[in-house]
């Protein structure tokens, strides 16, 4: 007859000393006789500090333990205690053994932790050893589940949920080994920043599910191709990074070239064959004080340079290469200070009546007096101002300063008593709900006759949102101002929309004026623009007029107004004042070269 093995003997001492929970044992008088290492680690006490001490010196005893919470600070447990609970393990009617469970908040950046402390007397151990062992095992199983859950949370926090690769935080966690190897002189540390070309087109055309499938496929290709010791991570979106120790710069760039070839091979995404490519930036670790963030940032800079040079290539970061993002932020800060500190300037270009040769208005053109680069034309900063939202305060300043200057000319009557002033509006301003109140405030502030203000909007800006643009233009017309379509002929507006807009003049783009007298095609376009303007009852204005021949042709075509270098370059207010005086007296004013 085969005997059935009995239960394994209970190893109480092993449970006690190896447990992940903190244990204290007291004698029947409440003096501590044993402490395990976990409790010493949690509490900060040493073994001699505790053995022989009364448990009362650490915490209340008896029934008080059921509702007392200040015992935890007395034990020296680090972190803020958010919960204290007591579970009865066993009782003999007068004495209790209790499991004290307390949750503590972790140190910064760590995962939540749980503190468990079990207190029992030697007497209780003898009487209820089986129950105590069961309770200790339950506590340890609970602790093991908590530790497993904590480990899973840490893993998820360091891993990209889509590809399974390390994320940015996971990359940092893996880099100690690379830094140590570099310090030990085992090779050259380099980062390869990889960004897919035209990934947005996949998302837009096939959907985000297809985009995700493509990212997973890219990750699966990168890992084996990057090298056995390399770390491949997904930083964000379609941007990946490879970090490894190389024999030198040449090996790092050769690896980049190989990764490009791997990624160029077609991939099957949702039944379609997708051919993709990537731009890769390579950065080699420099001085010992450089951080991994610095290295990754330099690889990112090189990657953007690869994109700007045509994509589907790698570029090596050069030490003198600047960070375009940092440069842009620096330029934005400079522009913001320039607006607030009075570094903007206005130059004015006259608009001439082609029948009389007399000035009928001026166009205000903003300049920026940069502290180190000198006087900058609008093309150097208007785009940046539009993207950042700085165009709103910039535009408000231009309008108010233009109206202030126009008021001065009228007071001086330097040929400018009825001079129109034209101010450009950007597409961003046209979509700004605060535009009309801003114009109304400026007109009221300077007591300007609204009919003397011309607001110029590009044809492209009008057609970005025809419905919204029409509402804004109608509200501006209600203020009494005039409206002009700038750069006409290079956009894509329809005659239907043009007829609906409350426009007062068309400004024919200078690219067509340049060919007058030599290009029959340009002549036909300019004639059509002038005829169109007159057909809908508005003025035609030619931009960029530079020669007497162009003036002669425009007059013959019946063009109303013109502006350009033939008449005057954009001039600062003092020089324009002199020009206006000479022009009002029928003289040919002198126009010295000024930044246009």
XYZ file of C-alpha atoms in Angstrom:
596
model
C 0.000 0.000 0.000
C 1.445 3.274 -1.104
C 1.514 5.886 1.588
C 0.204 9.331 0.773
C 2.767 12.012 1.582
C 1.667 14.412 4.272
C 1.843 18.152 4.065
C 5.251 19.731 3.903
C 6.463 20.816 7.330
C 5.914 24.453 8.141
C 9.215 26.360 8.089
C 8.239 29.319 10.219
C 11.789 30.666 10.573
C 12.329 30.676 6.808
C 9.046 32.478 6.285
C 9.983 34.972 8.934
C 13.448 35.906 7.707
C 12.924 35.726 3.927
C 9.524 37.363 3.745
C 8.976 40.622 1.810
C 6.784 41.803 4.712
C 8.042 43.387 7.915
C 7.800 41.099 10.990
C 8.211 41.694 14.729
C 8.001 38.999 17.454
C 7.469 39.856 21.132
C 7.405 37.814 24.302
C 4.286 37.657 26.408
C 5.366 40.805 28.196
C 5.469 42.777 24.966
C 9.254 42.971 24.605
C 10.625 42.479 21.111
C 12.536 39.236 20.724
C 13.027 39.054 16.945
C 12.845 41.343 13.922
C 13.214 40.388 10.284
C 15.337 42.274 7.744
C 12.401 43.732 5.814
C 11.164 45.564 8.908
C 14.658 46.903 9.612
C 14.905 48.152 6.013
C 11.516 49.863 6.127
C 11.866 51.432 9.555
C 15.501 52.481 9.515
C 16.094 50.907 12.922
C 19.032 48.619 13.643
C 18.581 45.210 15.306
C 20.104 46.355 18.663
C 17.717 49.317 18.654
C 14.689 47.013 18.692
C 15.496 43.672 20.327
C 14.715 43.971 24.028
C 12.625 47.117 23.602
C 8.994 47.202 24.600
C 6.519 47.161 21.734
C 4.759 50.033 23.508
C 7.721 52.233 22.672
C 6.866 51.828 19.006
C 3.101 51.898 18.935
C -0.020 51.576 21.031
C -0.972 48.007 21.926
C -4.164 46.199 22.714
C -7.443 47.352 21.275
C -5.994 50.786 20.504
C -4.226 49.343 17.499
C -7.585 48.900 15.824
C -8.124 52.642 15.415
C -4.722 54.219 15.921
C -2.978 55.655 12.843
C -0.075 57.556 14.361
C 1.837 54.363 14.892
C 3.159 54.484 11.340
C 5.132 57.729 11.747
C 6.474 56.376 15.027
C 7.828 53.413 13.113
C 9.670 55.764 10.808
C 8.076 54.469 7.617
C 8.995 56.864 4.821
C 6.276 58.500 2.764
C 2.830 59.806 3.534
C 0.491 57.130 4.886
C -2.828 57.205 3.078
C -4.511 54.203 4.681
C -4.177 52.078 7.829
C -6.184 48.902 8.312
C -6.084 46.047 10.794
C -7.040 42.455 10.149
C -7.581 40.067 13.080
C -5.487 36.959 12.604
C -6.436 35.077 15.732
C -7.613 35.751 19.273
C -7.858 33.911 22.598
C -10.489 36.199 24.107
C -8.103 38.619 25.796
C -5.175 38.889 23.501
C -5.014 39.661 19.810
C -2.515 39.196 17.040
C -3.038 41.728 14.273
C -1.929 42.297 10.695
C -1.305 45.984 10.229
C -1.585 47.057 6.593
C -0.636 50.578 5.550
C -0.340 52.143 2.123
C 2.386 54.718 1.673
C 2.961 57.176 -1.132
C 6.185 56.507 -3.039
C 9.150 58.750 -3.567
C 8.984 60.975 -6.659
C 8.968 59.025 -9.918
C 8.409 55.600 -8.280
C 5.409 53.315 -8.443
C 2.961 53.035 -5.521
C 4.111 50.686 -2.760
C 2.396 48.924 0.127
C 3.805 48.519 3.645
C 2.736 45.477 5.639
C 3.824 44.818 9.213
C 2.810 41.803 11.270
C 3.109 41.869 15.058
C 2.545 38.816 17.238
C 3.777 37.572 20.575
C 5.767 34.439 21.260
C 2.812 33.165 23.242
C 0.532 33.623 20.247
C 3.069 31.946 18.032
C 2.976 28.855 20.218
C -0.811 28.807 20.494
C -1.737 29.780 16.954
C 1.307 28.883 14.866
C -0.754 27.206 12.145
C -3.039 30.227 11.834
C -0.101 32.626 11.926
C 1.741 30.747 9.216
C -1.399 30.763 7.088
C -1.793 34.493 7.633
C 1.869 35.123 6.828
C 1.601 33.135 3.634
C -1.528 35.013 2.629
C 0.241 38.292 3.296
C 3.223 37.192 1.222
C 1.027 36.057 -1.659
C -0.696 39.406 -1.546
C 2.679 41.137 -1.515
C 3.851 39.024 -4.445
C 0.744 39.979 -6.446
C 1.320 43.619 -5.604
C 4.972 43.376 -6.624
C 3.984 41.696 -9.898
C 1.409 44.388 -10.613
C 3.961 47.069 -9.781
C 6.480 45.450 -12.117
C 3.874 45.362 -14.893
C 3.064 49.026 -14.358
C 6.757 49.875 -14.557
C 7.089 47.829 -17.738
C 4.110 49.566 -19.340
C 5.428 52.966 -18.298
C 8.683 52.257 -20.136
C 7.211 50.600 -23.223
C 5.476 51.911 -26.321
C 2.016 50.331 -26.272
C 1.822 49.967 -30.073
C 5.190 48.528 -31.126
C 6.395 47.033 -27.851
C 9.646 48.977 -28.203
C 10.990 51.109 -25.349
C 9.470 54.573 -25.285
C 11.413 57.732 -24.403
C 11.427 56.870 -20.697
C 12.358 53.273 -21.486
C 15.250 54.455 -23.637
C 16.655 56.497 -20.760
C 16.354 53.481 -18.462
C 18.496 51.398 -20.838
C 21.246 53.925 -21.442
C 23.368 53.416 -18.330
C 25.030 50.447 -19.989
C 25.883 52.458 -23.107
C 27.317 55.325 -21.070
C 29.384 52.923 -18.961
C 30.741 51.222 -22.084
C 31.680 54.576 -23.565
C 33.455 55.659 -20.363
C 35.329 52.365 -20.418
C 36.604 53.220 -23.896
C 34.839 50.308 -25.567
C 33.788 52.270 -28.627
C 31.929 55.263 -30.010
C 28.440 55.962 -28.719
C 26.053 57.199 -31.423
C 22.344 57.820 -31.854
C 20.461 57.391 -35.138
C 17.193 59.357 -35.268
C 14.799 57.872 -37.859
C 11.693 59.623 -39.160
C 9.447 58.142 -41.843
C 8.944 60.249 -44.955
C 5.363 61.237 -45.847
C 3.870 59.130 -43.052
C 0.970 61.591 -42.767
C -0.104 60.673 -46.284
C -0.622 57.061 -45.169
C -2.758 58.166 -42.224
C -4.767 60.571 -44.349
C -5.370 58.206 -47.264
C -5.664 54.786 -45.574
C -6.634 55.737 -42.020
C -4.945 55.589 -38.630
C -5.315 51.800 -38.359
C -3.159 51.410 -41.467
C -0.722 53.961 -40.066
C -0.418 51.936 -36.861
C 0.117 48.747 -38.858
C 2.901 50.463 -40.791
C 4.607 51.606 -37.562
C 4.515 48.046 -36.200
C 5.989 46.723 -39.463
C 8.763 49.335 -39.337
C 9.584 48.390 -35.727
C 9.843 44.714 -36.684
C 12.313 45.575 -39.442
C 14.417 47.943 -37.392
C 15.100 45.626 -34.450
C 16.995 42.877 -36.324
C 18.661 45.363 -38.679
C 19.883 47.695 -35.918
C 22.319 45.197 -34.401
C 22.286 42.678 -31.545
C 23.484 45.120 -28.881
C 21.547 48.152 -30.126
C 18.516 49.622 -28.402
C 15.667 50.567 -30.721
C 13.003 52.878 -29.273
C 9.962 54.733 -30.564
C 10.090 58.326 -29.388
C 6.779 59.604 -30.759
C 4.588 59.390 -33.841
C 6.685 58.019 -36.690
C 10.021 58.852 -35.057
C 12.309 56.017 -33.955
C 15.832 56.022 -32.558
C 18.690 53.517 -32.522
C 21.444 53.803 -29.903
C 24.542 51.609 -29.998
C 28.286 51.465 -29.438
C 30.130 51.605 -32.768
C 33.738 51.168 -33.824
C 33.653 54.751 -35.096
C 31.667 57.344 -37.030
C 32.010 55.449 -40.306
C 30.338 52.368 -38.836
C 27.502 54.506 -37.446
C 26.790 56.107 -40.835
C 27.088 52.729 -42.573
C 24.449 51.408 -40.177
C 22.217 54.355 -41.101
C 22.625 53.561 -44.807
C 21.713 49.920 -44.147
C 18.592 50.920 -42.223
C 17.520 53.115 -45.142
C 17.770 50.126 -47.482
C 15.802 47.934 -45.082
C 12.989 50.457 -44.827
C 12.772 51.026 -48.594
C 11.596 47.462 -49.219
C 7.822 47.303 -49.898
C 5.487 46.479 -46.988
C 2.043 44.901 -47.236
C -0.384 47.094 -45.258
C -4.091 46.187 -45.272
C -3.616 44.271 -48.506
C -1.818 47.137 -50.237
C 1.868 47.252 -51.070
C 3.328 50.350 -49.436
C 6.782 51.649 -50.336
C 8.169 53.957 -47.673
C 11.421 55.717 -46.965
C 13.002 57.505 -44.045
C 15.281 60.376 -43.165
C 17.997 59.570 -40.635
C 20.112 61.872 -38.505
C 23.312 60.515 -36.973
C 24.989 62.058 -33.932
C 28.165 60.798 -32.306
C 28.733 61.388 -28.591
C 31.022 64.322 -27.951
C 32.402 65.556 -24.647
C 32.074 63.492 -21.465
C 29.678 66.037 -19.961
C 27.138 65.538 -22.765
C 23.887 63.950 -21.642
C 21.908 61.395 -23.565
C 19.211 64.037 -24.150
C 21.869 66.215 -25.814
C 22.918 63.337 -28.059
C 19.347 62.545 -29.100
C 18.629 66.232 -29.730
C 21.640 66.527 -32.045
C 20.561 63.402 -33.943
C 17.119 64.998 -34.308
C 18.672 68.171 -35.765
C 20.620 66.109 -38.314
C 17.442 64.204 -39.219
C 15.589 67.436 -40.025
C 18.499 68.514 -42.184
C 18.210 65.211 -44.078
C 14.528 65.991 -44.685
C 15.298 69.511 -45.883
C 17.856 68.138 -48.359
C 15.355 65.870 -50.085
C 14.490 63.005 -47.681
C 15.343 59.297 -48.041
C 18.918 59.926 -46.876
C 21.071 60.165 -43.766
C 22.986 63.180 -42.477
C 25.724 63.368 -39.856
C 25.374 66.114 -37.271
C 28.184 68.645 -37.466
C 29.444 70.314 -34.268
C 28.655 73.823 -35.562
C 25.151 72.873 -36.724
C 22.423 74.816 -34.951
C 19.084 73.579 -33.703
C 16.352 75.001 -36.012
C 13.731 74.674 -33.274
C 15.909 76.527 -30.776
C 16.760 79.128 -33.433
C 13.073 79.661 -34.152
C 12.211 80.027 -30.466
C 15.068 82.511 -30.090
C 13.859 84.470 -33.127
C 10.295 84.498 -31.783
C 11.511 85.862 -28.467
C 13.471 88.549 -30.303
C 10.445 89.475 -32.412
C 8.203 89.599 -29.353
C 10.665 91.985 -27.681
C 10.995 93.937 -30.925
C 7.239 94.552 -31.016
C 7.041 95.572 -27.358
C 10.302 97.559 -27.300
C 9.617 99.722 -30.370
C 11.967 98.015 -32.841
C 9.417 98.008 -35.672
C 9.644 100.626 -38.430
C 7.290 101.680 -41.210
C 8.313 102.589 -44.741
C 5.807 103.967 -47.229
C 5.593 103.467 -50.997
C 3.559 106.039 -52.981
C 0.615 105.057 -55.204
C 0.336 107.354 -58.234
C -2.646 108.282 -60.422
C -1.436 107.348 -63.928
C -3.509 110.100 -65.544
C -2.081 112.989 -63.485
C 1.176 111.598 -62.112
C 0.188 112.776 -58.616
C 0.295 110.645 -55.485
C -3.128 109.469 -54.319
C -1.970 107.263 -51.496
C 0.821 105.293 -49.862
C 1.204 101.650 -48.864
C 2.638 101.056 -45.387
C 5.314 98.337 -45.270
C 6.664 97.152 -41.927
C 10.354 96.621 -41.175
C 12.081 95.148 -38.131
C 15.204 96.838 -36.783
C 16.906 93.658 -35.596
C 19.581 94.182 -32.914
C 22.261 92.289 -34.843
C 20.969 91.696 -38.391
C 19.956 95.240 -39.220
C 16.762 96.344 -40.937
C 14.754 93.282 -42.008
C 12.126 93.164 -44.757
C 8.683 91.601 -44.066
C 9.638 88.359 -45.805
C 12.129 87.752 -42.976
C 9.583 87.680 -40.156
C 5.915 87.997 -41.212
C 5.562 84.239 -41.784
C 6.966 83.545 -38.329
C 4.633 86.145 -36.826
C 1.613 84.509 -38.494
C 2.502 81.010 -37.300
C 3.098 82.126 -33.716
C 0.140 84.494 -33.333
C 2.417 87.539 -32.988
C 0.854 88.918 -36.152
C -2.052 90.194 -34.057
C -0.073 92.698 -31.928
C 2.205 93.413 -34.908
C -0.773 94.178 -37.164
C -2.391 96.382 -34.530
C 0.832 98.397 -34.199
C 1.175 98.809 -37.995
C -2.392 100.052 -38.358
C -2.250 102.525 -35.463
C 1.179 103.843 -36.446
C 0.094 104.262 -40.090
C -2.989 106.234 -39.065
C -0.906 108.345 -36.678
C 1.533 109.199 -39.450
C -1.304 109.968 -41.873
C -2.716 112.385 -39.307
C 0.666 114.156 -39.135
C 0.758 114.507 -42.930
C -2.710 115.976 -43.019
C -1.788 118.490 -40.317
C 1.346 119.451 -42.272
C -0.611 119.260 -45.555
C 2.515 118.099 -47.338
C 0.500 117.052 -50.344
C -1.339 114.622 -48.136
C -4.563 116.271 -47.049
C -6.607 113.526 -48.781
C -3.911 110.875 -48.982
C -5.113 107.275 -48.787
C -3.081 104.923 -46.634
C -3.009 101.195 -47.415
C -2.232 98.500 -44.833
C -1.770 94.802 -45.575
C -3.821 92.146 -43.774
C -2.519 88.588 -43.539
C -4.638 85.434 -43.840
C -4.307 84.926 -40.088
C -5.633 88.427 -39.422
C -8.546 87.965 -41.816
C -9.648 84.931 -39.770
C -9.243 86.779 -36.463
C -12.608 87.610 -34.852
C -10.925 90.602 -33.216
C -9.989 92.222 -36.554
C -13.037 94.458 -36.991
C -12.973 95.793 -33.381
C -9.235 96.443 -33.755
C -9.731 98.493 -36.961
C -12.667 100.372 -35.436
C -10.601 101.245 -32.345
C -7.662 102.505 -34.438
C -9.903 104.699 -36.587
C -11.596 106.185 -33.539
C -8.295 106.690 -31.714
C -6.790 108.714 -34.601
C -10.081 110.268 -35.693
C -9.330 109.105 -39.222
C -11.802 109.380 -42.059
C -12.474 105.655 -42.763
C -12.671 106.288 -46.523
C -8.933 107.124 -46.475
C -7.961 103.690 -45.142
C -7.387 100.862 -47.665
C -7.016 97.336 -46.302
C -5.206 94.972 -48.684
C -5.917 91.222 -48.604
C -4.206 88.675 -50.854
C -6.300 86.714 -53.309
C -5.153 83.449 -51.688
C -6.231 84.604 -48.221
C -9.691 85.424 -49.548
C -10.138 81.980 -51.052
C -8.954 80.018 -47.976
C -12.418 80.498 -46.472
C -14.624 82.494 -48.869
C -17.647 82.433 -46.581
C -15.760 83.617 -43.508
C -13.828 86.175 -45.560
C -17.063 87.611 -46.967
C -18.470 88.104 -43.461
C -15.309 89.891 -42.312
C -15.141 92.105 -45.411
C -18.778 93.113 -45.100
C -18.189 94.105 -41.465
C -15.125 96.126 -42.467
C -17.059 97.847 -45.252
C -19.665 98.825 -42.672
C -16.892 100.821 -40.967
C -16.454 102.812 -44.209
C -12.972 101.585 -45.193
C -11.867 100.591 -48.712
C -10.793 97.038 -49.582
C -8.236 95.851 -52.130
C -7.300 92.413 -53.476
C -3.505 92.193 -53.451
C -1.328 90.073 -55.799
C -4.300 89.533 -58.116
C -3.796 86.998 -60.890
C -1.582 84.516 -59.036
C -4.384 82.920 -56.985
C -7.382 80.865 -57.954
C -10.456 82.973 -57.202
C -13.519 82.612 -59.397
C -15.338 85.535 -60.975
C -18.423 84.574 -58.982
C -16.658 85.080 -55.668
C -14.934 88.229 -56.883
C -18.279 89.747 -57.770
C -19.681 88.925 -54.293
C -16.771 90.428 -52.341
C -17.189 94.165 -51.504
C -13.888 95.059 -53.180
C -12.826 98.585 -54.213
C -9.672 97.799 -56.196
C -7.599 95.032 -57.767
C -3.809 95.169 -57.424
C -2.295 93.346 -60.396
C 0.680 91.236 -59.359
C 4.089 92.577 -60.351
C 5.053 89.280 -62.025
C 2.733 90.229 -64.933
C 3.815 93.902 -65.028
C 7.469 92.921 -65.563
C 6.712 91.480 -69.015
C 4.815 94.487 -70.386
C 6.301 95.601 -73.685
C 8.152 92.298 -74.200
C 5.710 89.477 -73.384
C 2.391 89.388 -75.244
C 1.016 86.863 -72.745
C 1.632 89.186 -69.797
C 0.103 92.067 -71.730
C -3.039 90.019 -72.375
C -3.312 89.081 -68.678
C -2.868 92.670 -67.506
C -5.429 93.925 -70.046
C -7.907 91.274 -68.834
C -7.364 92.225 -65.173
C -7.920 95.935 -65.900
C -11.027 95.214 -67.961
C -12.360 92.910 -65.241
C -11.843 95.555 -62.559
C -13.623 98.195 -64.604
C -16.426 95.773 -65.501
C -17.317 95.337 -61.831
C -16.834 99.040 -61.117
C -13.565 99.052 -59.194
C -10.050 100.492 -59.645
C -7.098 98.693 -61.196
C -3.682 99.198 -59.562
C -0.419 97.960 -61.064
C 2.315 96.808 -58.675
C 6.064 96.705 -59.300
C 6.229 99.327 -62.060
C 9.905 99.977 -62.777
C 10.277 101.512 -66.265
C 8.838 104.413 -68.278
C 7.801 101.870 -70.928
C 5.634 99.981 -68.452
C 4.002 103.266 -67.409
C 3.237 104.095 -71.054
C 1.649 100.676 -71.699
C -0.427 100.826 -68.509
C -1.743 104.272 -69.385
C -2.745 103.021 -72.827
C -4.538 100.076 -71.203
C -6.515 102.435 -68.966
C -4.967 101.328 -65.657
C -5.947 103.701 -62.825
C -3.091 103.663 -60.304
C 0.460 102.312 -60.134
C 3.296 101.928 -57.655
C 6.848 100.715 -57.962
C 10.500 101.742 -58.109
C 9.861 103.919 -61.161
C 8.026 106.329 -58.874
C 9.648 105.653 -55.500
C 11.052 102.911 -53.384
C 9.504 102.368 -49.947
C 10.668 105.367 -47.897
C 10.766 106.202 -44.186
C 8.321 108.957 -43.187
C 10.799 111.918 -43.269
C 11.980 111.079 -46.807
C 8.435 110.410 -47.980
C 7.411 113.855 -46.678
C 9.974 115.451 -49.001
C 8.874 113.214 -51.871
C 5.231 114.207 -51.374
C 6.109 117.933 -51.375
C 7.995 117.613 -54.652
C 5.261 115.475 -56.206
C 2.499 117.922 -55.237
C 4.451 120.676 -57.018
C 4.580 118.647 -60.219
C 8.303 117.885 -59.866
C 10.011 114.561 -60.516
C 10.969 113.554 -56.936
C 14.283 111.889 -56.196
C 14.028 108.442 -54.638
C 17.262 107.222 -53.116
C 17.620 103.437 -52.686
C 16.053 102.225 -49.471
C 15.381 98.667 -48.355
C 12.325 97.502 -50.287
